[in-house]
Each structure stands twice: as C-alpha cells, then as structure tokens.
mmCIF file of C-alpha atoms in Angstrom:
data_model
loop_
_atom_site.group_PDB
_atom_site.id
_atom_site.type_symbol
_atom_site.label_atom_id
_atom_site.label_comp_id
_atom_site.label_asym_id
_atom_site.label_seq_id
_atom_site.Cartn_x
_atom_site.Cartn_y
_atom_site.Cartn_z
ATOM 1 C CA UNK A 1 -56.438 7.405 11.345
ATOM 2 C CA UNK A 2 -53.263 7.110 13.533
ATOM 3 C CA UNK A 3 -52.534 3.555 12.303
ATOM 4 C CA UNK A 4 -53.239 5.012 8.668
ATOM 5 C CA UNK A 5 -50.811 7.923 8.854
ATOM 6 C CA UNK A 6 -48.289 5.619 10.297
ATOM 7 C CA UNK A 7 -48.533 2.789 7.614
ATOM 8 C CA UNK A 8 -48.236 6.248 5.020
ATOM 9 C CA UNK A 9 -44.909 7.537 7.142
ATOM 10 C CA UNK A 10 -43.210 4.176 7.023
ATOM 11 C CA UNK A 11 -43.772 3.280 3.028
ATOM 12 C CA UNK A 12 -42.600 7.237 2.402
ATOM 13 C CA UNK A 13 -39.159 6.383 4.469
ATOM 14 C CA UNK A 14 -38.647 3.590 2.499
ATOM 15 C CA UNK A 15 -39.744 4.716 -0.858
ATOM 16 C CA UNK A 16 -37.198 7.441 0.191
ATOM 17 C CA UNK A 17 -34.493 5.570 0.751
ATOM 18 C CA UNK A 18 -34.462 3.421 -1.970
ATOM 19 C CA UNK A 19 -34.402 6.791 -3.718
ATOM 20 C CA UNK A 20 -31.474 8.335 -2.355
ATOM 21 C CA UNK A 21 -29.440 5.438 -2.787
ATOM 22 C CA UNK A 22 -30.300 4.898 -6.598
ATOM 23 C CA UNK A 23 -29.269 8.944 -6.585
ATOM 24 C CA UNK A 24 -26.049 8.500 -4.370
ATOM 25 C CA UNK A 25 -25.308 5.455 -6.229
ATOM 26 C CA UNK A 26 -25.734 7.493 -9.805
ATOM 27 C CA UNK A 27 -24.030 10.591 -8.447
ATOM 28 C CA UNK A 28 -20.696 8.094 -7.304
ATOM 29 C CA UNK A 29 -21.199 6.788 -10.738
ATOM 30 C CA UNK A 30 -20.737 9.781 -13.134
ATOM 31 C CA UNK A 31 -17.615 10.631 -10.514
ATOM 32 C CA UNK A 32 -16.420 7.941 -11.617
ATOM 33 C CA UNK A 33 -17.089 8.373 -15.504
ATOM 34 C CA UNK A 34 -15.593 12.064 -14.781
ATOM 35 C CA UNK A 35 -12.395 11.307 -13.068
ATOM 36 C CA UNK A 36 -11.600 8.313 -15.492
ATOM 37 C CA UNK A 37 -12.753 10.830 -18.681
ATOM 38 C CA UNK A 38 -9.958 13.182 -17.221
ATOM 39 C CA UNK A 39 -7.393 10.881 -16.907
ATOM 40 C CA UNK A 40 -7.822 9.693 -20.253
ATOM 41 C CA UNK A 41 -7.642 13.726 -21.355
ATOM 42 C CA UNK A 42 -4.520 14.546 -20.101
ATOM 43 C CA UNK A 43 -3.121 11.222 -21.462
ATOM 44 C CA UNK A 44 -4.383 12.153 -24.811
ATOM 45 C CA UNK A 45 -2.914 15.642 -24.783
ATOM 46 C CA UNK A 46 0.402 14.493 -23.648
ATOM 47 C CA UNK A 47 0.440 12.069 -26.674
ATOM 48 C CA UNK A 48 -0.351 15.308 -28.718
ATOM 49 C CA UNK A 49 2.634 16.955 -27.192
ATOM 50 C CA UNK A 50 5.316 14.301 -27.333
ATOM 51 C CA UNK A 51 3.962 13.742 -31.348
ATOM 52 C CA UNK A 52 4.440 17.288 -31.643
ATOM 53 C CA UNK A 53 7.470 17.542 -30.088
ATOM 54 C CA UNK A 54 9.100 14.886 -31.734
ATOM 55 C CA UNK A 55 8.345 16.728 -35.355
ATOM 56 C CA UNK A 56 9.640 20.048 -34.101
ATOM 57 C CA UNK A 57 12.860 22.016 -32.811
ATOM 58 C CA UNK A 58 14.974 21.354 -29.790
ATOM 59 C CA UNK A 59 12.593 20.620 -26.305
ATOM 60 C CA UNK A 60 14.257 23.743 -24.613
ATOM 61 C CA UNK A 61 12.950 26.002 -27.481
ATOM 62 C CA UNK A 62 9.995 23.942 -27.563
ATOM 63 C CA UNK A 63 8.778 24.550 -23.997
ATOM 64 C CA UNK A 64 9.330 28.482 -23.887
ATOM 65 C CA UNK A 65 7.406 29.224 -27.141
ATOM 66 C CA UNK A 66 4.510 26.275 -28.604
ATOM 67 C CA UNK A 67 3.370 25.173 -24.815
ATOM 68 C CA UNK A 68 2.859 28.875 -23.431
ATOM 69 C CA UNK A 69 0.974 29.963 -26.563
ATOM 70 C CA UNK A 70 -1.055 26.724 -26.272
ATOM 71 C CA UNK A 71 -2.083 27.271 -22.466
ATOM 72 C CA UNK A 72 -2.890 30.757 -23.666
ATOM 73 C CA UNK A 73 -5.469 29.542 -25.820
ATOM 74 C CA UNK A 74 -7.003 27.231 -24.006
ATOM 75 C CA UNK A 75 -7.227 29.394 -21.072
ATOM 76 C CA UNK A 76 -9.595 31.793 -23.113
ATOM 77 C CA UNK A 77 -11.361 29.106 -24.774
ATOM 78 C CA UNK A 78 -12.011 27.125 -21.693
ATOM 79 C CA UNK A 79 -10.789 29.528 -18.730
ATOM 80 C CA UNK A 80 -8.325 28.124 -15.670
ATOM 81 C CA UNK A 81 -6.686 24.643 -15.614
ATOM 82 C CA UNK A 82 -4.765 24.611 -18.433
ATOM 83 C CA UNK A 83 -1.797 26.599 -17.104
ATOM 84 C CA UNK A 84 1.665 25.645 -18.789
ATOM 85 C CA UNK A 85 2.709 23.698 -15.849
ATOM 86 C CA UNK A 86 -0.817 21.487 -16.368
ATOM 87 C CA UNK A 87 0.554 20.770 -19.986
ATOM 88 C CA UNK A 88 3.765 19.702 -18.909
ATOM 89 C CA UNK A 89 2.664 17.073 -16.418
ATOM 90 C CA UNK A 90 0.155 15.664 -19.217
ATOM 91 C CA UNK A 91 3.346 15.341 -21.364
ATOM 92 C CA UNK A 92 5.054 13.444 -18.800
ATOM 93 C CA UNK A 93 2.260 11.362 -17.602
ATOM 94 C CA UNK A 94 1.451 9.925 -21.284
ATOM 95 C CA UNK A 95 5.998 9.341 -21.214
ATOM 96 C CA UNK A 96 5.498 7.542 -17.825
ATOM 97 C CA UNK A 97 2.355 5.491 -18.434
ATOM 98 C CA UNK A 98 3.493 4.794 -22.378
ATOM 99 C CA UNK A 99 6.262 3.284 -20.682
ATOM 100 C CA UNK A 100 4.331 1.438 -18.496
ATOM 101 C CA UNK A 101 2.542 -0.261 -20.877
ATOM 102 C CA UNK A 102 5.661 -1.742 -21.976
ATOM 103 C CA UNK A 103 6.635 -2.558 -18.346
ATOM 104 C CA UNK A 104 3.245 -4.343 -18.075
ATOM 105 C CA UNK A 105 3.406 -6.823 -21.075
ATOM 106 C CA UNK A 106 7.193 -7.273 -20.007
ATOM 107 C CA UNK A 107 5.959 -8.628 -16.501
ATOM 108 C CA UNK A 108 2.913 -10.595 -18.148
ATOM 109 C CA UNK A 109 5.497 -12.432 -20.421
ATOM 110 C CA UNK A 110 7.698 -12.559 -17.072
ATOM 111 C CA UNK A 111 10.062 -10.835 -18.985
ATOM 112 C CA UNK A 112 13.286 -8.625 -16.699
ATOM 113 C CA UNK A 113 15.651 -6.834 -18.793
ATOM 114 C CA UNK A 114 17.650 -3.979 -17.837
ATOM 115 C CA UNK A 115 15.939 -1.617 -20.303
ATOM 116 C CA UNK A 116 12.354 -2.395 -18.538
ATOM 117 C CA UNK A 117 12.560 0.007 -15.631
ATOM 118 C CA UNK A 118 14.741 2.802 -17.138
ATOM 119 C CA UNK A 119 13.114 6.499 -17.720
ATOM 120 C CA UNK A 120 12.603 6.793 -21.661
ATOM 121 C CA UNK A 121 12.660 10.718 -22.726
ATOM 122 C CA UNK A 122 9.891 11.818 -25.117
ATOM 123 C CA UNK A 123 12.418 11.344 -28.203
ATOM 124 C CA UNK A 124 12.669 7.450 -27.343
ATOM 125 C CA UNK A 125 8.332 7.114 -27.311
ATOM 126 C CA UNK A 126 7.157 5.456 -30.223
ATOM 127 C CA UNK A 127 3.537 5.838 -30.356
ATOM 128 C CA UNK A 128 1.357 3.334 -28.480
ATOM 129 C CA UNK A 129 -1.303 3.706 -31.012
ATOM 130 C CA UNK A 130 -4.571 1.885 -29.769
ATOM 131 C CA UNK A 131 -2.298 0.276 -26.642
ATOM 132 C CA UNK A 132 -3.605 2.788 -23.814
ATOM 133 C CA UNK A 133 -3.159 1.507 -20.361
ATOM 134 C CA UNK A 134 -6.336 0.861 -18.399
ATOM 135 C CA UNK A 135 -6.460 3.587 -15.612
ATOM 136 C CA UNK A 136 -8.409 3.541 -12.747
ATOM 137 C CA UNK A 137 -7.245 6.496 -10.161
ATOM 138 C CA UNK A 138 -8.053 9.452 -10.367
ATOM 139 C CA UNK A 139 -5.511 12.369 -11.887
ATOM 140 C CA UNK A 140 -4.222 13.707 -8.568
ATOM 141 C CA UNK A 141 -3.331 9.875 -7.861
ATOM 142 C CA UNK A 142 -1.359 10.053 -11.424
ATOM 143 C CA UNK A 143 0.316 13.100 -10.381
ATOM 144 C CA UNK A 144 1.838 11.645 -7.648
ATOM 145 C CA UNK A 145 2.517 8.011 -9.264
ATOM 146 C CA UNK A 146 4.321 10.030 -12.315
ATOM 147 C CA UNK A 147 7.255 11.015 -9.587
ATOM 148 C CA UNK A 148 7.816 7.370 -8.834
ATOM 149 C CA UNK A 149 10.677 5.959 -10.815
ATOM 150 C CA UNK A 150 10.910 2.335 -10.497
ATOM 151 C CA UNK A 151 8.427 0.993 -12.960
ATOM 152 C CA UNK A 152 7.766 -2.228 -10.744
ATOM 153 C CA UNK A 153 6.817 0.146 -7.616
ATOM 154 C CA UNK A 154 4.867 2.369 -9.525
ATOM 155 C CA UNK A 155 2.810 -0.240 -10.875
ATOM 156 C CA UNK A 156 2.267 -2.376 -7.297
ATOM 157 C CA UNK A 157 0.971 1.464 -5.966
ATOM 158 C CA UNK A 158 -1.559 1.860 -8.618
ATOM 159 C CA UNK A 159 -2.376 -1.604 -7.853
ATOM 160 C CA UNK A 160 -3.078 -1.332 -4.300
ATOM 161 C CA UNK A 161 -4.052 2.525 -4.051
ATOM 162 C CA UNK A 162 -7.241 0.730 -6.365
ATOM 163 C CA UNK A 163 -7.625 -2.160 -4.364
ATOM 164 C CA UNK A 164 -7.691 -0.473 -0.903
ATOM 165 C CA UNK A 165 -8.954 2.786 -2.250
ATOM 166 C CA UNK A 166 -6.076 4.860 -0.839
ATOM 167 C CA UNK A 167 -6.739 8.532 -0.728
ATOM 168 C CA UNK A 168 -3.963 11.180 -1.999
ATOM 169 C CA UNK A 169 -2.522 11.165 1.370
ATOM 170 C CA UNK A 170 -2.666 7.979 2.462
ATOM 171 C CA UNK A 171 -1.181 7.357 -1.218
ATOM 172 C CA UNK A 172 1.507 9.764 -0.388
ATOM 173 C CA UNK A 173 2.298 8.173 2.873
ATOM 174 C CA UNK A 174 2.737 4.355 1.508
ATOM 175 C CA UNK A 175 4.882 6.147 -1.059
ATOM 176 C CA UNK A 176 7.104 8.331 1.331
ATOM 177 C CA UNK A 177 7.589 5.040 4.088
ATOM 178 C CA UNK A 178 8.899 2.851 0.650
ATOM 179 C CA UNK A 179 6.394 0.447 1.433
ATOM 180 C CA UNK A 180 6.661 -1.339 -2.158
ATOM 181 C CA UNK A 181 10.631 -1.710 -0.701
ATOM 182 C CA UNK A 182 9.728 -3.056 2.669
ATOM 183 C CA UNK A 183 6.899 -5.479 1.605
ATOM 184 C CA UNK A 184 9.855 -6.629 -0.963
ATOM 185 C CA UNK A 185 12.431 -7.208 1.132
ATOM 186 C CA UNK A 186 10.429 -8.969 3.919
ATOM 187 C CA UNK A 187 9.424 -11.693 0.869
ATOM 188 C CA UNK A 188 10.626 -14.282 -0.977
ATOM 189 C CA UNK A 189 12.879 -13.743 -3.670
ATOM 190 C CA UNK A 190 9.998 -15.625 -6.263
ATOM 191 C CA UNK A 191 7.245 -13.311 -5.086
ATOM 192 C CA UNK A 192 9.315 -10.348 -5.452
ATOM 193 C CA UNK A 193 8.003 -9.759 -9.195
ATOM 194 C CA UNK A 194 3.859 -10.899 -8.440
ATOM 195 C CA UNK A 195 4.404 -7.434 -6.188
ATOM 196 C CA UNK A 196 4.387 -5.418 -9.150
ATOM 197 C CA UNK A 197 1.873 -7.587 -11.244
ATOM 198 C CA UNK A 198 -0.801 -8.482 -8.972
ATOM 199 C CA UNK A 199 -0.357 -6.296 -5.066
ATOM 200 C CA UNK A 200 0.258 -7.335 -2.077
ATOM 201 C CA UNK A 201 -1.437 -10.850 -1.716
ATOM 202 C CA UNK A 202 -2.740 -11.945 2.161
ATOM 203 C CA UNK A 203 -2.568 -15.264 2.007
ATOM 204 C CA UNK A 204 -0.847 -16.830 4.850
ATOM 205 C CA UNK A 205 1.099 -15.135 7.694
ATOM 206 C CA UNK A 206 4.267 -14.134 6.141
ATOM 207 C CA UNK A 207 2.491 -11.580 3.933
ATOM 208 C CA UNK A 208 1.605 -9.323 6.764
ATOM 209 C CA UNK A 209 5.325 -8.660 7.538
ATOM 210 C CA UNK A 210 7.110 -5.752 6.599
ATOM 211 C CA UNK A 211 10.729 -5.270 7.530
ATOM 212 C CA UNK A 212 10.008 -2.476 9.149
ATOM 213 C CA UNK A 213 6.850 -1.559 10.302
ATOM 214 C CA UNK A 214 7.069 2.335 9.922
ATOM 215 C CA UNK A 215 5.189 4.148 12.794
ATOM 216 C CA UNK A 216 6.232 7.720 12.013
ATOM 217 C CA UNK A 217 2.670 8.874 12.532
ATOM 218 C CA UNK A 218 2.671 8.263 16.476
ATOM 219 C CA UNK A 219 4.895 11.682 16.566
ATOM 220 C CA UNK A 220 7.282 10.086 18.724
ATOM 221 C CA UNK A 221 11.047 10.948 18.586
ATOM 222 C CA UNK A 222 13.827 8.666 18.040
ATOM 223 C CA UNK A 223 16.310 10.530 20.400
ATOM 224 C CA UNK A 224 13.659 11.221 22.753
ATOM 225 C CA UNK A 225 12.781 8.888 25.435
ATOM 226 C CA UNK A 226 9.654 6.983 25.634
ATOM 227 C CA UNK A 227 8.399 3.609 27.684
ATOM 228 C CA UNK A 228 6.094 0.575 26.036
ATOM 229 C CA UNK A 229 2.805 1.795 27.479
ATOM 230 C CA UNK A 230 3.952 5.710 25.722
ATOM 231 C CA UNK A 231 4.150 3.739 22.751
ATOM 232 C CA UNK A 232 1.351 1.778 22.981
ATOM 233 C CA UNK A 233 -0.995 4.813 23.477
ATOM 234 C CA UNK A 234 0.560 6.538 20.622
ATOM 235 C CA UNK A 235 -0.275 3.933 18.296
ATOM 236 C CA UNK A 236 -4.031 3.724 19.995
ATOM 237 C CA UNK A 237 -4.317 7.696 19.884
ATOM 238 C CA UNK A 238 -3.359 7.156 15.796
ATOM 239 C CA UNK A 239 -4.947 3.488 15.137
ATOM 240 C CA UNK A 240 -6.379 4.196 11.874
ATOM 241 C CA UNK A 241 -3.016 4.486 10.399
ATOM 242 C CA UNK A 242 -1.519 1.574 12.538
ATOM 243 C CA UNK A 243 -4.241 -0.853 10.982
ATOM 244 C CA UNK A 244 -3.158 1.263 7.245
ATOM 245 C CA UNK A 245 0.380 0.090 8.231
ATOM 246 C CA UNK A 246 -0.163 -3.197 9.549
ATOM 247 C CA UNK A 247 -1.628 -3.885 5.867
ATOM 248 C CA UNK A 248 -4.710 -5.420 4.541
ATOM 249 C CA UNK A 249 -7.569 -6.786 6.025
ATOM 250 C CA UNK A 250 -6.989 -5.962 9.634
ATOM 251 C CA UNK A 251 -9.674 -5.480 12.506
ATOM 252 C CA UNK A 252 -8.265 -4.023 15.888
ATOM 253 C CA UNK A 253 -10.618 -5.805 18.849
ATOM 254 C CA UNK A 254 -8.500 -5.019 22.133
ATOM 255 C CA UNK A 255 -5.617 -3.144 23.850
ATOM 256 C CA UNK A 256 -4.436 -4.723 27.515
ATOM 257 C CA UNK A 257 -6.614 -7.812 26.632
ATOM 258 C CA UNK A 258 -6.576 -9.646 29.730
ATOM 259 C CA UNK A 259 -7.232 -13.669 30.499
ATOM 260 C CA UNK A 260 -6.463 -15.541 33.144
ATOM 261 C CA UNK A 261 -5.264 -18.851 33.560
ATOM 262 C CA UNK A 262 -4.997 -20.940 36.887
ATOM 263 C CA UNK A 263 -5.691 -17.911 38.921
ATOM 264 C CA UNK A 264 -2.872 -15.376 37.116
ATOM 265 C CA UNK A 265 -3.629 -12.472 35.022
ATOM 266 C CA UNK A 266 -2.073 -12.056 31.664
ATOM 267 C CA UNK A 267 -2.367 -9.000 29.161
ATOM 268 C CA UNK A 268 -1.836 -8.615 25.650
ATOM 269 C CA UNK A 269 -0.740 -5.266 24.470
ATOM 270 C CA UNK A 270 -3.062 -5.426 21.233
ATOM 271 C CA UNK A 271 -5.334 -7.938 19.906
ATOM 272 C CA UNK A 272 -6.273 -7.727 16.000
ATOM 273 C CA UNK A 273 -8.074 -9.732 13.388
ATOM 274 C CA UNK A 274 -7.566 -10.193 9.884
ATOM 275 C CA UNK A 275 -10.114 -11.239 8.116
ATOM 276 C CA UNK A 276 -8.325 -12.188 4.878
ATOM 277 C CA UNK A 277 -6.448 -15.095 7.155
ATOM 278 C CA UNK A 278 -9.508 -15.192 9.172
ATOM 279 C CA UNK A 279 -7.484 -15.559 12.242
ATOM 280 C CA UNK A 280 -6.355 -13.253 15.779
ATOM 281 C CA UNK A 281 -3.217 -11.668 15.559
ATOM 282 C CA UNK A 282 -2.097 -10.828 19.107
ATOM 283 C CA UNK A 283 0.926 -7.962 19.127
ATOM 284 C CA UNK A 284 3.219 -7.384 22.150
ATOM 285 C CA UNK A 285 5.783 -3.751 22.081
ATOM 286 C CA UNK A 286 8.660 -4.096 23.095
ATOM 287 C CA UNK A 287 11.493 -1.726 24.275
ATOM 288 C CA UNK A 288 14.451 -3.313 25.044
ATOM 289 C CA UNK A 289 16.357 -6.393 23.261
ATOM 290 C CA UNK A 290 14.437 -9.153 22.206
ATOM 291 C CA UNK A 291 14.418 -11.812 24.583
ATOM 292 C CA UNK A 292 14.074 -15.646 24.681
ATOM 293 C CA UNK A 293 11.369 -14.962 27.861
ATOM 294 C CA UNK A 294 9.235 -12.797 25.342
ATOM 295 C CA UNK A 295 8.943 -15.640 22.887
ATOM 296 C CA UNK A 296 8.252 -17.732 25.330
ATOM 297 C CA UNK A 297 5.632 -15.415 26.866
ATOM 298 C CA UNK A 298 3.891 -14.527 22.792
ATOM 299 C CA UNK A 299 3.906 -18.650 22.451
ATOM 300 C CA UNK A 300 2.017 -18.632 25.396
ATOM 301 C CA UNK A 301 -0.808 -16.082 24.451
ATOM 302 C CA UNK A 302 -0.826 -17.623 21.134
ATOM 303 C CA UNK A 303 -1.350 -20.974 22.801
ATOM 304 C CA UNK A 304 -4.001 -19.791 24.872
ATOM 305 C CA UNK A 305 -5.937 -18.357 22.129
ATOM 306 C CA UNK A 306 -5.664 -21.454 19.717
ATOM 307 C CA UNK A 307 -7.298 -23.240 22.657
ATOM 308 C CA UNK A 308 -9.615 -21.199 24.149
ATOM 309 C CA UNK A 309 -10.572 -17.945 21.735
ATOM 310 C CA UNK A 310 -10.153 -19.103 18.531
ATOM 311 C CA UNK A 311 -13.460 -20.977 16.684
ATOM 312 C CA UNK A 312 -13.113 -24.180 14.452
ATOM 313 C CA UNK A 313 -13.430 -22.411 11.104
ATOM 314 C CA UNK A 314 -10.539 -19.897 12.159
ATOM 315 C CA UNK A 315 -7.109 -20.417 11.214
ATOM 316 C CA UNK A 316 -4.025 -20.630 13.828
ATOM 317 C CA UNK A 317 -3.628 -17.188 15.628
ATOM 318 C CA UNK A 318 -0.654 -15.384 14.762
ATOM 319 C CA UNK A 319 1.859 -13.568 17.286
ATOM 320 C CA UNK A 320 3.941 -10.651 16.737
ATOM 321 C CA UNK A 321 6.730 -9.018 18.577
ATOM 322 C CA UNK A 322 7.123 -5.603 17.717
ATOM 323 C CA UNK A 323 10.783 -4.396 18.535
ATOM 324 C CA UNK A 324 13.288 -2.052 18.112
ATOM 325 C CA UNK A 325 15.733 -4.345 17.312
ATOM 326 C CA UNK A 326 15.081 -8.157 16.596
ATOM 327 C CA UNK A 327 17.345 -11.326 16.709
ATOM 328 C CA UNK A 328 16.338 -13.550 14.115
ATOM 329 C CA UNK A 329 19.082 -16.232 15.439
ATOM 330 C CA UNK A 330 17.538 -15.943 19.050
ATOM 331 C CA UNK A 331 13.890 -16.435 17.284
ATOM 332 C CA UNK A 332 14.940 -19.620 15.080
ATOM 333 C CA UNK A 333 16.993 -20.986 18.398
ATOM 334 C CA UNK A 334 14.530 -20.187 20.872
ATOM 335 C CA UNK A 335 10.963 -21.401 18.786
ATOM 336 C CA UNK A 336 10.175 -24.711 16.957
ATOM 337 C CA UNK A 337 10.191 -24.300 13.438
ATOM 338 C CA UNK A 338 6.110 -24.457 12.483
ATOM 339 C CA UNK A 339 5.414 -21.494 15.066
ATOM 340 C CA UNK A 340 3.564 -19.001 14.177
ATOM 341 C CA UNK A 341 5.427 -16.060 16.207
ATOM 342 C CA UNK A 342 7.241 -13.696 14.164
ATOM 343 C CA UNK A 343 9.820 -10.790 15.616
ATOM 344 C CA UNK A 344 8.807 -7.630 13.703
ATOM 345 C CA UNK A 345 11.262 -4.732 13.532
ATOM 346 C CA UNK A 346 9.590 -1.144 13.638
ATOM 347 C CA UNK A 347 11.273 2.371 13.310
ATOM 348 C CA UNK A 348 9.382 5.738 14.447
ATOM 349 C CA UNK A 349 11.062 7.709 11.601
ATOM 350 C CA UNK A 350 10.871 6.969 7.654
ATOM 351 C CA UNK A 351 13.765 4.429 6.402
ATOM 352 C CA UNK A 352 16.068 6.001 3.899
ATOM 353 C CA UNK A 353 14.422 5.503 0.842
ATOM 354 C CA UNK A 354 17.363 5.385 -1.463
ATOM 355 C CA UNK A 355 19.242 2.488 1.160
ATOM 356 C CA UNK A 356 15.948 0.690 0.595
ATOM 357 C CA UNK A 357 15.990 0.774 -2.960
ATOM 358 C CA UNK A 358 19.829 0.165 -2.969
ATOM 359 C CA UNK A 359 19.126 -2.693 -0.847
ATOM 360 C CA UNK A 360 16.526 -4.038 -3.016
ATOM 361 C CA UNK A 361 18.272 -3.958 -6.478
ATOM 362 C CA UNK A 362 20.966 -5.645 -5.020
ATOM 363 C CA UNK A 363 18.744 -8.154 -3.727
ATOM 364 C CA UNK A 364 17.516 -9.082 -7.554
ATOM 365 C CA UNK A 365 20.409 -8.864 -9.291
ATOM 366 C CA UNK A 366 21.714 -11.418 -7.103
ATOM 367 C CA UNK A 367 18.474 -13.769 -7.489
ATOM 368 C CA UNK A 368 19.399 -12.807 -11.380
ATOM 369 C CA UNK A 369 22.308 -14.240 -11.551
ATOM 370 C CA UNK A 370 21.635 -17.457 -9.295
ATOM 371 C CA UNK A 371 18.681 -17.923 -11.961
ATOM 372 C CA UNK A 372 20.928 -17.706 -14.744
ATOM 373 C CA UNK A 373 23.886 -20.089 -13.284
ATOM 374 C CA UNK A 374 21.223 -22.660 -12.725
ATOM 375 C CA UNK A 375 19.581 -22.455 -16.161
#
C-alpha cells in the first residue's frame, strides 16, 4: 500500500512539473507576444502622428491643440496610458527608430557618411512604408534608447541589452558609464564599426578591456581615502555588478586565492572565469603607481596557473592589473610582447560622457581620413 502510494506521489510530482513548465514556458511566451505587440503600437501611432503632422500647421500649434484632443479620446475610449506625454514619445520613437533603419542598411553596406548619425526632425521622415525595424526590447527599454543620440551607440545597446538581457536599470547603467565609448576606445580602429552592427564580440583577450573599468557602484569616494583590501571588499560586497562591468561571459571563483610554491604563500586578489575564452582570468588592485615588480608578480600567477590550474582544453589564463593610473610604456618595456597581462585603468566615479564622445569622434575622423589618403 505504502510502496503503491509512493509510486502514485512520485508520477504526480512529475506529471506536475512537466506541467508548470509547459504553463511558465506559455505564460513567458505571450509576455513576449505582448511587449513586442506594444512596441510595434506605439511605433505605428507615431507614424500616424509624424504623417499627420507633416499634412498640417506649424508643430508648435500642432502639439497644443490635435495631440491633447487625441489623448482625450483615447483616454475615454480605452481609460489611462494614453496621456499627451505617451503620444509624444510614440512620435519620437517611430523619428528615432525610422532613422535607424536607415543607419542599419548604411552599416550593412559599410556605408559612413556624415548625414548617418545626425537627428532628422519629423519634417525630414519620409515614410518607411513596409521597412519597420525588427524590435526586440521591450517599450520601457525604447524609452530609454530614444534619449541616446549617436545612432551607432544606440544600436550596439539594443544589441547587447538583447543579447545579455539587460534590465531597465542595468540598461540605464551601461548607458550612464558610456560603455559603447569605452569598449570603443579600448579597440581597434577596424572593429570600431562591428560595435554598432553586431555587439561586443568575446573572442580573444583584448575584448574584455575597457579603458576604464567604471566601478561607481562600490560607493567609494574619489577624494576620500581608501586602501586595496577597502577596495577589494567593495567590489565583493557589489560583485554582481563587477562581473556586469567586467563584460560578458564572466564566472567569479575566488577572492585571496592562495597557492604556494616552494614553501611561500602567494594570493591573488580575485580569480574569474570566462567561459566565452574558456580560460582563468586572475585580477590584482592596485593603489599606487603601476610598477615593473607588479608585472612581474601578475606574470608569475599567470605562470603558475598555465602550469598547474589550467586543463588542456583551456586557453592561456589571462592577468589583469587593475589601477588607478597605468603606464602603458612601463607595461610594453617591462613584459615580452605575446604576454597575456594587461594594465587596466578603473575610475570610482562615471567618466565625462561628452569627453568620451569627443574623444571618440575624433578618433574616427582621423581613421577617416587615413582611409581616404590611402585609397
């Protein structure tokens, strides 16, 4: 009888579970199909707006009198949501993403022109007719993509917020620490462009730099003063955003990792894994000016690991020196030229977004113009 109810309890559990996850699985499903359906909405009604717009008076007159009469209507029809303020970010999400589609076929024909990242107004929107662009966030996500003006940047966060499934905030937060800028300027000038068509890419151990690594989140302050192991426990006490920051694909295994070799003690400050390299990535803070003795000591660790840790489908582990300020002379004099020990810069405070950006567009224009002397 016992045996009998038993045999009943256990095909029940996993009748059961098959059950709720076909109804978990349907549930995330029509989420999906409901978010996407909205999206598409408020695309649509901005495209009514612009059209209408375009065929009436001046846009000042326009906004005061057609729009407020519309969200009147609505509201009764449908009741809350469809405020004036909701109609006016519909109209300028179907300008940005109309736009966008242009930016898109531009960077699929590797196409740069100077009229490809500009802001069009709705007067200079011709109607995309059956070319709608293929979205895939959901319309709080738009919201916040909409206030990003550089086309290129705008698209690589759509890209990624997809790919990594970024929620508003953490969406917000790549945004506000200009990580399309940093990823940029830490690359190669040919890769620059791939950013905005394809994401970040992880596929061997320069793509994991970022110049600089933005801690902000430890809640440390720049003028105040604070040691390596304050820092260290900071990022600990906050390590789901550190492994957000460090980028994709990273695993944290250790802190103070210790091995010993011919009867001393060593310690690594953090010990990480990215499984897109498939390989350890061992991180040392440091406080004070980069040092040849650091290197040395990371080339060391890294040594240690390639020989001891590290199994024979792994790749070469990767060492990282996070500093305040790094010498990228004292790193090329001190290190052979195939190691694989980078000097990482990282502030506690957000960079100045519009010295990034400044930074940046200098940066292509002068890639631009080599192209163009050597064609």
């Amino acid at each position: 009888m016992e045996k009998n109810t038993a045999i009943l309890e256990t095909r029940a559990e996993q009748l059961a579970v098959k059950i709720e996850t076909l109804i978990s699985e349907a549930r995330q499903k029509v989420a999906s199909v409901v978010n996407t359906a909205q999206v598409y909405t408020y695309f649509e009604i901005g495209r009514y707006i612009v059209e209408d717009e375009q065929g009436g008076k001046t846009r000042a007159e326009y906004g005061k009198g057609i729009l407020k009469r519309v969200s009147e209507r609505l509201t009764e029809r449908f009741g809350k949501g469809w405020s004036v303020d909701t109609l006016e970010k519909s109209r300028r999400f179907f300008i940005v993403y109309s736009n966008s589609a242009t930016v898109q076929r531009n960077l699929n024909e590797h196409k740069i022109s100077a009229t490809v990242s500009r802001n069009l107004d709705a007067a200079e929107i011709v109607s995309t007719g059956d070319q709608i662009p293929k979205f895939t966030l959901s319309w709080n996500h738009y919201q916040i993509l909409c206030h990003v003006k550089d086309s290129f940047a705008r698209s690589f966060y759509e890209i990624e917020a997809f790919k990594q499934q970024w929620s508003v905030r953490q969406l917000q937060r790549q945004i506000g620490s200009s990580l399309y800028e940093r990823i940029a300027l830490s690359r190669n000038k040919d890769e620059v462009m791939r950013l905005a068509k394809e994401g970040q890419k992880v596929e061997k151990p320069t793509d994991i730099l970022k110049d600089p690594l933005v801690l902000e989140f430890v809640g440390l302050k720049r003028d105040s003063s604070y040691s390596e192991s304050d820092l260290e426990g900071a990022v600990i006490s906050k390590l789901q955003d550190f492994l957000l920051e460090m980028g994709k694909g990273f695993l944290f295994e250790a802190r103070q990792k210790r091995f010993s070799f011919e009867e001393r003690h060593f310690y690594v400050d953090l010990v990480l894994y990215n499984r897109l390299l498939q390989c350890y990535v061992l991180v040392d803070l440091k406080m004070d000016d980069l040092t040849h003795q650091d290197l040395g000591q990371m080339q060391m660790y890294v040594n240690y690991y390639d020989r001891y840790v590290k199994e024979d489908f792994e790749k070469p582990t990767i060492g990282i020196l996070l500093c305040e300020r790094k010498n990228d002379a004292l790193v090329e004099l001190t290190l052979p030229q195939d190691a694989n020990i980078y000097a990482q810069q990282y502030a506690i405070c957000l960079p100045d977004k519009a010295l990034l950006q400044q930074k940046l567009r200098e940066w292509i224009e002068e890639y631009k113009e080599l192209n163009e002397k050597e064609g």
